[in-house]
Coordinates of C-alpha atoms and ligand atoms in Angstrom, one line a residue:
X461 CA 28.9 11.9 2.1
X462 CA 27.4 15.2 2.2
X463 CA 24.4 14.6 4.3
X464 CA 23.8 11.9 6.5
X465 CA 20.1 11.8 6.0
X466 CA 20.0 11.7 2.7
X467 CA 22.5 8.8 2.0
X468 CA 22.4 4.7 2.3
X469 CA 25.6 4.1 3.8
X470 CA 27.3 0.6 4.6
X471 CA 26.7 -0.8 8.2
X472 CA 28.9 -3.9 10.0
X473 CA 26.9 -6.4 7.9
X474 CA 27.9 -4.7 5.0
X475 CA 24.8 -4.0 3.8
X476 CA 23.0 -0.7 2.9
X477 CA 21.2 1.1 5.6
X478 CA 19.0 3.7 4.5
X479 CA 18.4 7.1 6.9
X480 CA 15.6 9.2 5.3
X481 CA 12.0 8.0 5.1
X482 CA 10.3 6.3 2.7
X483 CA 7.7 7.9 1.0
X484 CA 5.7 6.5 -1.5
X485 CA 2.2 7.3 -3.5
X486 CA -0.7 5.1 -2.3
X487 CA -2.8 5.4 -6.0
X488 CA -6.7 5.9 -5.7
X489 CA -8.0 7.4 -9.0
X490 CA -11.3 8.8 -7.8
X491 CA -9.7 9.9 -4.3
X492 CA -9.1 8.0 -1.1
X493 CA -11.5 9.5 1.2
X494 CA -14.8 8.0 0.4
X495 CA -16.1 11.7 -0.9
X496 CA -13.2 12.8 -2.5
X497 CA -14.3 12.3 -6.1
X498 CA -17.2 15.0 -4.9
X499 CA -14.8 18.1 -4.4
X500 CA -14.5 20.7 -7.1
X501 CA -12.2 20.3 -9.7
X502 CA -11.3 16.5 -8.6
X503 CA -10.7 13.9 -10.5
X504 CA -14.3 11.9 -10.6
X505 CA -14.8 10.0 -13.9
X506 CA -12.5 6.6 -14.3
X507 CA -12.7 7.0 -17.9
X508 CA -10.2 9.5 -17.7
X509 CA -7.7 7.4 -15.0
X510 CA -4.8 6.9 -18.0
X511 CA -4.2 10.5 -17.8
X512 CA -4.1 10.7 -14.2
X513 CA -2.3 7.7 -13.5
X514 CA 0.6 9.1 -15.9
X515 CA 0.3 12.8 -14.4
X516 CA 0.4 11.9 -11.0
X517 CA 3.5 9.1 -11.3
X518 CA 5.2 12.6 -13.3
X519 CA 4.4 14.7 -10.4
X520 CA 5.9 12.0 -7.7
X521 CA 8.9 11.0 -9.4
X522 CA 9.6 15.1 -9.9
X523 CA 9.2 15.0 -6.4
X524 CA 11.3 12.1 -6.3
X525 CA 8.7 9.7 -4.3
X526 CA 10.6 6.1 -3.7
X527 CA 7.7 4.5 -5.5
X528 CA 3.7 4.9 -7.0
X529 CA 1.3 2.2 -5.2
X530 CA -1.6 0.6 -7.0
X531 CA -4.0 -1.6 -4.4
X532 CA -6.1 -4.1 -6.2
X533 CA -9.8 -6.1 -5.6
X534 CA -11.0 -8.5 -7.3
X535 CA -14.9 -8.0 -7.8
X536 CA -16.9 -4.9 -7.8
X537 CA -20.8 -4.5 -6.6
X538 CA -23.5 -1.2 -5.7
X539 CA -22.1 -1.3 -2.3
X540 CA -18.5 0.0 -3.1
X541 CA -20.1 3.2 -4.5
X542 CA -21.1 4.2 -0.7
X543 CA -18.1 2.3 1.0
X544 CA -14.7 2.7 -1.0
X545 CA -15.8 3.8 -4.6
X546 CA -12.5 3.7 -5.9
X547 CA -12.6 0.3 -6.0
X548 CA -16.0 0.5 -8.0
X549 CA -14.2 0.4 -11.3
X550 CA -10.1 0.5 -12.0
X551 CA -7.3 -0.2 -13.7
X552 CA -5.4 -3.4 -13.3
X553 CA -2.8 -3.0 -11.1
X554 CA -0.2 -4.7 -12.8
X555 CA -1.1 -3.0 -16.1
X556 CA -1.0 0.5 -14.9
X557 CA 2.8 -0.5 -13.7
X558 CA 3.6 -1.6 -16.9
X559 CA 1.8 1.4 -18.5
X560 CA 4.4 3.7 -16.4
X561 CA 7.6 1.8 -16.8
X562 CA 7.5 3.8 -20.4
X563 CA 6.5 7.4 -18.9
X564 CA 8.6 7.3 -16.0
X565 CA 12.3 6.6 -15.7
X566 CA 13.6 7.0 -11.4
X567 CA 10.3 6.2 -9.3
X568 CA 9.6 2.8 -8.3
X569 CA 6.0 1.0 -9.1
X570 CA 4.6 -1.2 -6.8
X571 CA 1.4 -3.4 -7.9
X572 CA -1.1 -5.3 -6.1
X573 CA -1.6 -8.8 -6.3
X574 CA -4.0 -11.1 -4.7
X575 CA -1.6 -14.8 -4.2
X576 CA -5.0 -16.8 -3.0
X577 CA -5.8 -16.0 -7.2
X578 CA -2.2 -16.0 -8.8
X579 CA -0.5 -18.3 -10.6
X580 CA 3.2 -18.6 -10.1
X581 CA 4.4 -19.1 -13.7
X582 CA 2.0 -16.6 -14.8
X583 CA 3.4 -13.7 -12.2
X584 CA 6.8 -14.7 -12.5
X585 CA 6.6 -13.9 -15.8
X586 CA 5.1 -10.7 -15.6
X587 CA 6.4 -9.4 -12.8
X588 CA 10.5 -10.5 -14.3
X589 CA 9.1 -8.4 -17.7
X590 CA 7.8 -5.4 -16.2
X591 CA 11.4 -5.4 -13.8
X592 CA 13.4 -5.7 -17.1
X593 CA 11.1 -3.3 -18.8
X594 CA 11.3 -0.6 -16.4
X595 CA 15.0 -1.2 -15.5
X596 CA 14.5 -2.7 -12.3
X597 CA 11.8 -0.5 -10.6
X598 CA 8.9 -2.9 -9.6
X599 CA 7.5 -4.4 -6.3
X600 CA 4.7 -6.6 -5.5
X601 CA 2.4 -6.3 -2.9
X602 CA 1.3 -9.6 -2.2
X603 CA -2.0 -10.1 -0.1
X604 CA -4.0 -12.8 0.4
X605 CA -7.7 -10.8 0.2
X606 CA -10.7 -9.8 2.0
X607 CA -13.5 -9.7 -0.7
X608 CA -15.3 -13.2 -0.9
X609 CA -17.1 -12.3 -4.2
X610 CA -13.5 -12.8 -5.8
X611 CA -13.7 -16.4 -5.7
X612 CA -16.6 -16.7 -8.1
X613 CA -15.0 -14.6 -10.2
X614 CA -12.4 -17.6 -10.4
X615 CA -14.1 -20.3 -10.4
X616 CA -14.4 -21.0 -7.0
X617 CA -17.3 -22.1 -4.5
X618 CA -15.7 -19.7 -1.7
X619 CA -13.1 -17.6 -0.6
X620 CA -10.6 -19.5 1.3
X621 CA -10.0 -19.1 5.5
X622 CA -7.6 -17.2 6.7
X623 CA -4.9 -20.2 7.1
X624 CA -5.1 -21.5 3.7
X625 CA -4.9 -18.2 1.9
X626 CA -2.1 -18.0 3.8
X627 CA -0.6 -21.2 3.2
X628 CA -0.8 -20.4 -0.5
X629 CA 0.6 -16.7 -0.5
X630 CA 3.9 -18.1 1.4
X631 CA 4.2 -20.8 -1.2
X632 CA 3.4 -18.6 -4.2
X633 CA 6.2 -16.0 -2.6
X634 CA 8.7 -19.2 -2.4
X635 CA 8.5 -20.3 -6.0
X636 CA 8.4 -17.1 -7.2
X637 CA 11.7 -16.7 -6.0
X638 CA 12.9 -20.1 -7.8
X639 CA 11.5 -18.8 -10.7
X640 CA 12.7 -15.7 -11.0
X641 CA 16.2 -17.6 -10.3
X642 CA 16.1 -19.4 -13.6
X643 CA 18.4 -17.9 -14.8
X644 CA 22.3 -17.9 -13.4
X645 CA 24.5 -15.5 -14.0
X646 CA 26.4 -16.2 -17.4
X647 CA 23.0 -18.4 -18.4
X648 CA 22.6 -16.4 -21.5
X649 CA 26.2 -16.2 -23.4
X650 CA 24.3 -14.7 -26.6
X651 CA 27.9 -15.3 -28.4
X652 CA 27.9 -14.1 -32.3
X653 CA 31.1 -15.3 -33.3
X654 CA 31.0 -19.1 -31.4
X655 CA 27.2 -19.3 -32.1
X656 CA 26.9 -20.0 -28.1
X657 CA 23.7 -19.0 -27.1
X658 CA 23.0 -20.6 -23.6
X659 CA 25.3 -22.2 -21.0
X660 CA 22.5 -25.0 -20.0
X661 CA 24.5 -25.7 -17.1
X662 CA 23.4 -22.1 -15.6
X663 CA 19.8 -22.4 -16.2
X664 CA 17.7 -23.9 -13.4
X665 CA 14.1 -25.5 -13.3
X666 CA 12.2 -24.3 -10.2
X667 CA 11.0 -28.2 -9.3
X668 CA 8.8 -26.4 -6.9
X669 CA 6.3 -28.8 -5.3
X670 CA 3.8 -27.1 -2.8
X671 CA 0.2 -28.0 -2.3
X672 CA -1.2 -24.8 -4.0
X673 CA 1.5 -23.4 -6.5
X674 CA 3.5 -26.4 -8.2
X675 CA 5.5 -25.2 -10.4
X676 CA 9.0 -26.9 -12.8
X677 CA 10.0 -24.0 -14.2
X678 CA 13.0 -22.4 -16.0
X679 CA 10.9 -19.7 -16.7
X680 CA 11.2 -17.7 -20.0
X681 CA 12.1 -14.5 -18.9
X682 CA 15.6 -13.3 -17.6
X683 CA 16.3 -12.7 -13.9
X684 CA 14.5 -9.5 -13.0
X685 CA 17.4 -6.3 -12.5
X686 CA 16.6 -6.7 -9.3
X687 CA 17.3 -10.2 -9.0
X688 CA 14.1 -10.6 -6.8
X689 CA 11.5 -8.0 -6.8
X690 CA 10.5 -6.2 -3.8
X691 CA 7.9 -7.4 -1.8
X692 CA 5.4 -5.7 0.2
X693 CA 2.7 -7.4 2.7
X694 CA -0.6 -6.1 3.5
X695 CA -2.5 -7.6 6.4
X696 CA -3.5 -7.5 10.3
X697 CA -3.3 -11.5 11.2
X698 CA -1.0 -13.3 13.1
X699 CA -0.1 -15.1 9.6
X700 CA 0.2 -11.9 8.0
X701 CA 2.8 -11.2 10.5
X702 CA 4.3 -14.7 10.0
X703 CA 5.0 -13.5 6.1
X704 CA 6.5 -10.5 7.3
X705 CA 8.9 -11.9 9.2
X706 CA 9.8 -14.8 7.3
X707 CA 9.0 -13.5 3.6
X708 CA 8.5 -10.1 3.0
X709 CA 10.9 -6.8 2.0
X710 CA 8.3 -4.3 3.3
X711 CA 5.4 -4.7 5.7
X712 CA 2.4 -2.1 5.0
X713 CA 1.1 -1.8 8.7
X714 CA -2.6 -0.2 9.7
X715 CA -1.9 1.0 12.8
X716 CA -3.8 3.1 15.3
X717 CA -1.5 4.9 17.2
X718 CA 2.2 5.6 17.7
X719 CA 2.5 3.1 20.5
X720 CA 1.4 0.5 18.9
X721 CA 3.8 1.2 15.6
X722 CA 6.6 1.0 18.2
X723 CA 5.8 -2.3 19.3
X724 CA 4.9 -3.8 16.0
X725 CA 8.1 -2.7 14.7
X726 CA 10.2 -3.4 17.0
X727 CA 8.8 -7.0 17.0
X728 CA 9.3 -6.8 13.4
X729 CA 12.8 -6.4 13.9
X730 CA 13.2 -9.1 16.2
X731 CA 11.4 -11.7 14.6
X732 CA 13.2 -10.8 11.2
X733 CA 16.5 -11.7 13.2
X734 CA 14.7 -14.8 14.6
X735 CA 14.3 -15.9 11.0
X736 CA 17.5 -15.7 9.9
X737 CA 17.3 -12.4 8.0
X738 CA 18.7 -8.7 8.3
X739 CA 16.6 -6.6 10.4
X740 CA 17.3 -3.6 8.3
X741 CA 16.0 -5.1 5.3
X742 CA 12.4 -6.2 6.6
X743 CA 11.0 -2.3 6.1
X744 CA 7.7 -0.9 8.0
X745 CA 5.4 1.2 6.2
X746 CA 1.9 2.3 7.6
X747 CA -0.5 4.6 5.6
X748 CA -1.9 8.2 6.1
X749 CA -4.2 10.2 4.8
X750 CA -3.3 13.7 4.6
X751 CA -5.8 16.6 4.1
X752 CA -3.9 20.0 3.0
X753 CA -4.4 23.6 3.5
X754 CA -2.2 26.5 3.9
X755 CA -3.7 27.4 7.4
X756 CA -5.5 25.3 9.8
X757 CA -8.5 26.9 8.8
X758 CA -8.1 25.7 5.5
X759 CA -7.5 22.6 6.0
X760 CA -10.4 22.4 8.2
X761 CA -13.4 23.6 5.4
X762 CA -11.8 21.1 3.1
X763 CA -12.3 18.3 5.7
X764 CA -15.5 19.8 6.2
X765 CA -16.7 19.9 3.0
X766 CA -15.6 16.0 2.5
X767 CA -17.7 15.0 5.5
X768 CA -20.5 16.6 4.5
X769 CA -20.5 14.8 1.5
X770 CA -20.3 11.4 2.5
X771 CA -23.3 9.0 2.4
X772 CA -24.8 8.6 4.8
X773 CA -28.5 8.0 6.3
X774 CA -29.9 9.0 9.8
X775 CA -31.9 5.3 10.6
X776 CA -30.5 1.7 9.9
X777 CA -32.0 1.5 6.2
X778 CA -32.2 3.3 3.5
X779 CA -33.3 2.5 -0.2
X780 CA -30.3 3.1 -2.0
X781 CA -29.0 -0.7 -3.2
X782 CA -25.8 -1.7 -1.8
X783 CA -25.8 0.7 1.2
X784 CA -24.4 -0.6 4.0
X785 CA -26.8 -0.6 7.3
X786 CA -23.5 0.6 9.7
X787 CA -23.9 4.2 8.1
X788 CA -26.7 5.5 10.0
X789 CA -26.6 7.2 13.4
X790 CA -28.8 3.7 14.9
X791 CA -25.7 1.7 14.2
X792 CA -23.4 4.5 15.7
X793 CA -25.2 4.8 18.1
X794 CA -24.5 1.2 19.3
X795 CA -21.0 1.7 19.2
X796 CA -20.6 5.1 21.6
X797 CA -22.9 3.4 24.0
X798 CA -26.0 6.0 23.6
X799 CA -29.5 5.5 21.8
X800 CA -29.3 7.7 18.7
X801 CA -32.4 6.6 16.6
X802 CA -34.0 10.2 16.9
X803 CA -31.2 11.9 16.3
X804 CA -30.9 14.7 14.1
X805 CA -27.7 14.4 11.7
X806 CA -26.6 18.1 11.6
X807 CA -28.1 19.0 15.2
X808 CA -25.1 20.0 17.5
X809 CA -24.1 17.3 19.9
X810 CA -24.2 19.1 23.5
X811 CA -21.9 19.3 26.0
X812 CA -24.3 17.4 28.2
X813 CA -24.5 14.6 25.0
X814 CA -20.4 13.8 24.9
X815 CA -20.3 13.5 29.0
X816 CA -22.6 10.4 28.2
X817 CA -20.3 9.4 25.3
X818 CA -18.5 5.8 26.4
X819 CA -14.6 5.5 25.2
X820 CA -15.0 4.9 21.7
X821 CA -17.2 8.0 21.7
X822 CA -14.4 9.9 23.7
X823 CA -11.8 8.4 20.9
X824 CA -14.5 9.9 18.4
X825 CA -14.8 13.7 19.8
X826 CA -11.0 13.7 19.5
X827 CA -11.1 12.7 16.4
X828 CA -13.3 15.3 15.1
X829 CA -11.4 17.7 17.2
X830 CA -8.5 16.7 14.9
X831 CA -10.0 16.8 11.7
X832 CA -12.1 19.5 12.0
X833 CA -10.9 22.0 14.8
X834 CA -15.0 21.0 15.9
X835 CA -15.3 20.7 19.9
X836 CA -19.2 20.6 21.8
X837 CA -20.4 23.8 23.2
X838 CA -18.3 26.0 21.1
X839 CA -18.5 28.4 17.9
X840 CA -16.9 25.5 16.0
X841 CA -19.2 22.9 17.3
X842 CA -19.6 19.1 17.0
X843 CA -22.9 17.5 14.5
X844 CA -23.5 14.0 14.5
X845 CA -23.0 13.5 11.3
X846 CA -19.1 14.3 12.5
X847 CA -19.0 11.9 14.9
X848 CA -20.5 9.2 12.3
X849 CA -18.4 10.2 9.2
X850 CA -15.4 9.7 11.7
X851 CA -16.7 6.6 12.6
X852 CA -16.8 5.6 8.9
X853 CA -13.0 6.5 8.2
X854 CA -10.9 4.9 9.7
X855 CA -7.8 5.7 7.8
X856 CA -4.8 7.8 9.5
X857 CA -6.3 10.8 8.1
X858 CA -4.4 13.8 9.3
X859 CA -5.5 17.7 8.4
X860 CA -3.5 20.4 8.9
X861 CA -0.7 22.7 7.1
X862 CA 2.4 21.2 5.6
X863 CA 4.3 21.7 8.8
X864 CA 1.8 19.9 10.5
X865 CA 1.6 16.4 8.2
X866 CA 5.5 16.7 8.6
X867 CA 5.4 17.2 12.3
X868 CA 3.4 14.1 11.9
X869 CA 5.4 11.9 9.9
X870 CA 8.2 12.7 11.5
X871 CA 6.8 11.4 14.8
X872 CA 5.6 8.2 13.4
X873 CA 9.1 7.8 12.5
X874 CA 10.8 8.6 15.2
X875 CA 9.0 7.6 18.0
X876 CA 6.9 4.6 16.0
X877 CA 10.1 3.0 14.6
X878 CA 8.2 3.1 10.8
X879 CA 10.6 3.4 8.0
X880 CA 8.0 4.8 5.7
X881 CA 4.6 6.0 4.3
X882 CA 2.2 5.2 2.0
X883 CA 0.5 8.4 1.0
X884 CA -3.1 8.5 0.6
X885 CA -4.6 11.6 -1.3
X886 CA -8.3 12.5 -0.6
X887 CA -8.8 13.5 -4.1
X888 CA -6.6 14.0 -7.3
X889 CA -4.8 16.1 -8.5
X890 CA -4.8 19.3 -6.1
X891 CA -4.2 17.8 -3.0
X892 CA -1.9 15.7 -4.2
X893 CA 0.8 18.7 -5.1
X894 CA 0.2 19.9 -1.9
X895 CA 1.7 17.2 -0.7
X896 CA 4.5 17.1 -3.4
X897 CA 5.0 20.6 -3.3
X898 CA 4.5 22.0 0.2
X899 CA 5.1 18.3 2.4
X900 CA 7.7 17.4 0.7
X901 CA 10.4 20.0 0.7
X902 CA 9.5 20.6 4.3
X903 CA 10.4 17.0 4.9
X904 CA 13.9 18.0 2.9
X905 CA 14.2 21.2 5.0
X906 CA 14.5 18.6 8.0
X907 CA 16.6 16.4 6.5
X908 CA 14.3 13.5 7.0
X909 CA 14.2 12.7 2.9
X910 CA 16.8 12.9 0.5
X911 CA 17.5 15.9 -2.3
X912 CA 17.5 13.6 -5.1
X913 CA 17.2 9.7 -6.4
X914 CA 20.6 8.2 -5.2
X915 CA 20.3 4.5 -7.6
X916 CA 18.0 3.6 -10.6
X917 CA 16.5 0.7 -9.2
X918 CA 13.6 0.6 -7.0
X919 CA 15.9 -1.8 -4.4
X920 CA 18.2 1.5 -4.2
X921 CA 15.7 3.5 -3.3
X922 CA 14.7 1.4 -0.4
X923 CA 18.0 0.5 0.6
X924 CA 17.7 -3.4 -0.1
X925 CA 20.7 -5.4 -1.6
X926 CA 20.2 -7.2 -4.2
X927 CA 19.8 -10.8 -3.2
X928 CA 22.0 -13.9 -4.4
X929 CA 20.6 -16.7 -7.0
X930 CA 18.9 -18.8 -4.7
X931 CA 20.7 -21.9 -7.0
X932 CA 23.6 -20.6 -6.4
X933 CA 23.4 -20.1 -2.9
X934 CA 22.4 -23.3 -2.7
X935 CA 23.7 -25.7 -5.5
X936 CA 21.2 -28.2 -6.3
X937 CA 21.7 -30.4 -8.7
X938 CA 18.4 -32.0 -9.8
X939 CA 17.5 -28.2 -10.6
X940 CA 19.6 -27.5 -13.1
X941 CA 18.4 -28.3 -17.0
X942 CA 20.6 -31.1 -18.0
X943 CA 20.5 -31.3 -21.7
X944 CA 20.7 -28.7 -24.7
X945 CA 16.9 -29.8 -25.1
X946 CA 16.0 -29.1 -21.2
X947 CA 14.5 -25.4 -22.3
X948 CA 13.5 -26.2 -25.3
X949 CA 11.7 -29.2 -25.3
X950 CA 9.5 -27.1 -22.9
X951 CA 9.6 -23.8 -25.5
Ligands
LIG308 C1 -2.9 -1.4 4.8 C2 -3.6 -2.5 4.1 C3 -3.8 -2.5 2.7 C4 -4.4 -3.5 2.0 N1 -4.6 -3.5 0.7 C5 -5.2 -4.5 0.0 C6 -5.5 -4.5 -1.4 O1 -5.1 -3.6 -2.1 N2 -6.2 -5.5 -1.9 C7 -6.6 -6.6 -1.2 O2 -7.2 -7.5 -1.8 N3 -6.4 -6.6 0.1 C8 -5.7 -5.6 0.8 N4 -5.5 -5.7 2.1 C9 -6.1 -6.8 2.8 C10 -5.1 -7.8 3.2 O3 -4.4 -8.3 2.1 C11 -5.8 -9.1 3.8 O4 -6.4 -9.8 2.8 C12 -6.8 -8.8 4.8 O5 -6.3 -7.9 5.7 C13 -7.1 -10.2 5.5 O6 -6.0 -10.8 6.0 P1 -5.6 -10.6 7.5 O7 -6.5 -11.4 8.3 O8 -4.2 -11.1 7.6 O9 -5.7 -9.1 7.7 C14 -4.9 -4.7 2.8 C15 -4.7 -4.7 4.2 C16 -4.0 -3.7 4.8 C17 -3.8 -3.8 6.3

């Protein structure tokens, strides 16, 4: 081993540990930051996203990312124009993955799915194809969703609560296991010579029989390379945290500060253990949002010039369909305890004006401070429209040089205890190589990520094992296909 940090290595449970951080590409074609789309040169028109989806997985697998991230939602409306317009109109996650198992050949390709939605047999399926067909580099992000319009999209009269979406998405995870188990090892002889083409013994039905996601199984595709993709989570709730610590490979955290990442993962930990499983293979990820220039300065203009772009409207309503009544200065107003609704938007908040500012306010100033280098009373000083566009982003967005972000992800990890990042990109495609260019290698100056892909599979990359056939495990009988005609009778 050349370099500890750059290496998995086997620990006293003789499993993989992995030392280096995980860094993967959060995808948002038109930009994450909610202006992003507006900045010269960026990337603004969805109609070209198949080009940018295939030149951005090149430039983070030349980078050599651990994976390329596609979010999902399941409706669209006016209001996502002014609030996330990525969203507004996309490609489907799943297809974007399968799109880039043929470009790419080392990164990993993690899609979005929505369980309250999904079909077992129907994901199973896809998600065992796109494995096989990218030899072995998908994940899944399984959420349960936040966007009621989805169900009647499905056919449904409403989005489910919180406790039944979550019901559902721990069931769906369950049989999708089963199913992707169908297949033993030794299933398939594919034997010329004898004419021996499956050992029916070896194939198993799922016989899974939860409220939301019954399912019999075998299903028609091999075992995925990875045996069982990777799964992420998304979510805040107490449930979500119940999936993580019973279900999931990797947890993708929002977080507000270091303290709280420490906490959270180190109660991920222990409740993994709790459960039964390997703390070291129940991963924390948390996203960020950097914003890139070669000085502080820099940096600072870019921010600027996103801020100054975002929508928004000095009283509580404004014509434009779809936009949201929290973007004015009447609604901030409200939440840093002072009465705004004659405020100017690019008149200088006084020094006098933040001593009146309650704690969220305070939280705010800093914020800017951060962002924008902006602080009252001086020759970089403070507009409310700072304070509100601050308001409006909530994301870990970070500005600063290279060094900075780096100095920044490296004390997430070390003091927050989180394994890895998701990496947001205000707009494609230049800040983007900042990141791969000038972020990265200082990351690998540190010895915090590794030179090179070490394995093929997307597993490798995170340092996961592959897992045993869960029919194997645990024999059952009544799962196995009996009979020659078990598979095909249901052909
Ligand atoms: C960091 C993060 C990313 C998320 N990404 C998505 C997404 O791409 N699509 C989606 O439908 N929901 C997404 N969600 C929402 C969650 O899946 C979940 O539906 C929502 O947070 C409500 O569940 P909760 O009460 O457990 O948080 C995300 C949540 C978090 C925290």
């Amino acid at each position: 081993m050349t370099n500890n940090s750059t290496h998995s290595e086997a620990n006293d449970t003789g499993t993989t540990k992995r030392k280096h951080i995980i860094i993967g590409a959060m995808f948002r074609a038109v930009g994450a930051y909610p202006s992003g789309w507006r900045y010269p040169g960026a990337h603004h028109d969805p109609h070209d996203d198949p080009e940018v989806i295939r030149a951005t997985a090149l430039e983070a697998e030349a980078a050599g990312l651990d994976y390329i991230f596609f979010g999902d939602w399941l409706a669209t409306g006016p209001d996502l124009e002014f609030r996330d317009p990525y969203l507004a109109a996309r490609i489907e996650p799943l297809s974007a993955v399968g799109f880039l198992a043929g470009i790419t050949s080392r990164i990993g390709l993690i899609a979005t799915v929505n369980a309250t939605y999904s079909d077992a047999y129907t994901l199973a399926r896809i998600s065992a194809s796109i494995d096989r067909l990218s030899g072995g580099r998908l994940g899944l992000n399984i959420v349960t969703g936040a966007e009621p319009r989805a169900a009647a999209n499905h056919g449904r009269d409403a989005h489910w609560g919180n406790e039944q979406r979550y019901d559902s998405a721990e069931e769906l995870i369950d049989a999708l296991r089963l199913l992707w188990d169908s297949w033993g090892d030794g299933a398939l002889v594919a034997n010329q010579e004898s004419g021996h083409y499956l050992d029916p013994s070896k194939l198993h039905r799922a016989d899974f029989r939860g409220a939301h996601h019954p399912v019999a199984g075998p299903l028609n595709v091999l075992r995925p390379i990875q045996g069982h993709v990777p799964l992420v989570h998304a979510g805040t709730s107490q449930r979500s945290r119940h999936l993580v610590h019973t279900r999931a490979d990797l947890a993708l955290l929002a977080l507000p500060g270091i303290a709280e990442a420490a906490a959270v993962t180190k109660t991920l930990r222990t409740e993994a253990a709790a459960n039964g499983r390997n703390p070291d293979h129940v991963k924390s990820l948390t996203p960020v949002l950097p914003i890139i220039g070669s000085t502080f300065e820099e940096a600072w203009e870019i921010h600027d010039f996103l801020a100054s772009r975002v929508p928004v409207s000095p009283g509580p309503h404004d014509d434009r369909e779809g936009f949201p009544a929290t973007r004015s200065l009447a609604v901030l107003g409200e939440a840093i305890g002072l009465e705004l609704a004659q405020a100017e938007l690019e008149a200088e908040v006084t020094v006098d004006d933040a001593a009146r500012f309650n704690q969220h306010g305070e939280h705010l100033l800093d914020l800017t401070r951060q962002r924008s280098g902006r602080i009252p009373g001086t020759a970089r000083p403070v507009r409310w429209r700072d304070i509100l566009v601050n308001h409006l982003v909530p994301y870990s967005v970070v500005v600063g040089t290279a060094a900075h972000i780096a100095d920044y992800l490296q004390a997430w990890h070390e003091e927050g205890g989180v394994d890895g990042f998701n990496i947001l990109t205000p707009f494609l495609g230049e800040q983007f190589e900042h990141f791969t260019r000038g972020v990265i290698p200082e990351l690998r100056s540190r010895g915090l990520f590794r030179e090179a892909y070490q394995g093929s599979t997307l597993r490798d990359h995170l340092g996961l094992t592959v897992p045993v056939n869960l029919h194997d495990a645990t024999p059952v009988e009544s799962t196995t296909v009996t009979g020659p005609v078990g598979a095909g009778a249901r052909a």
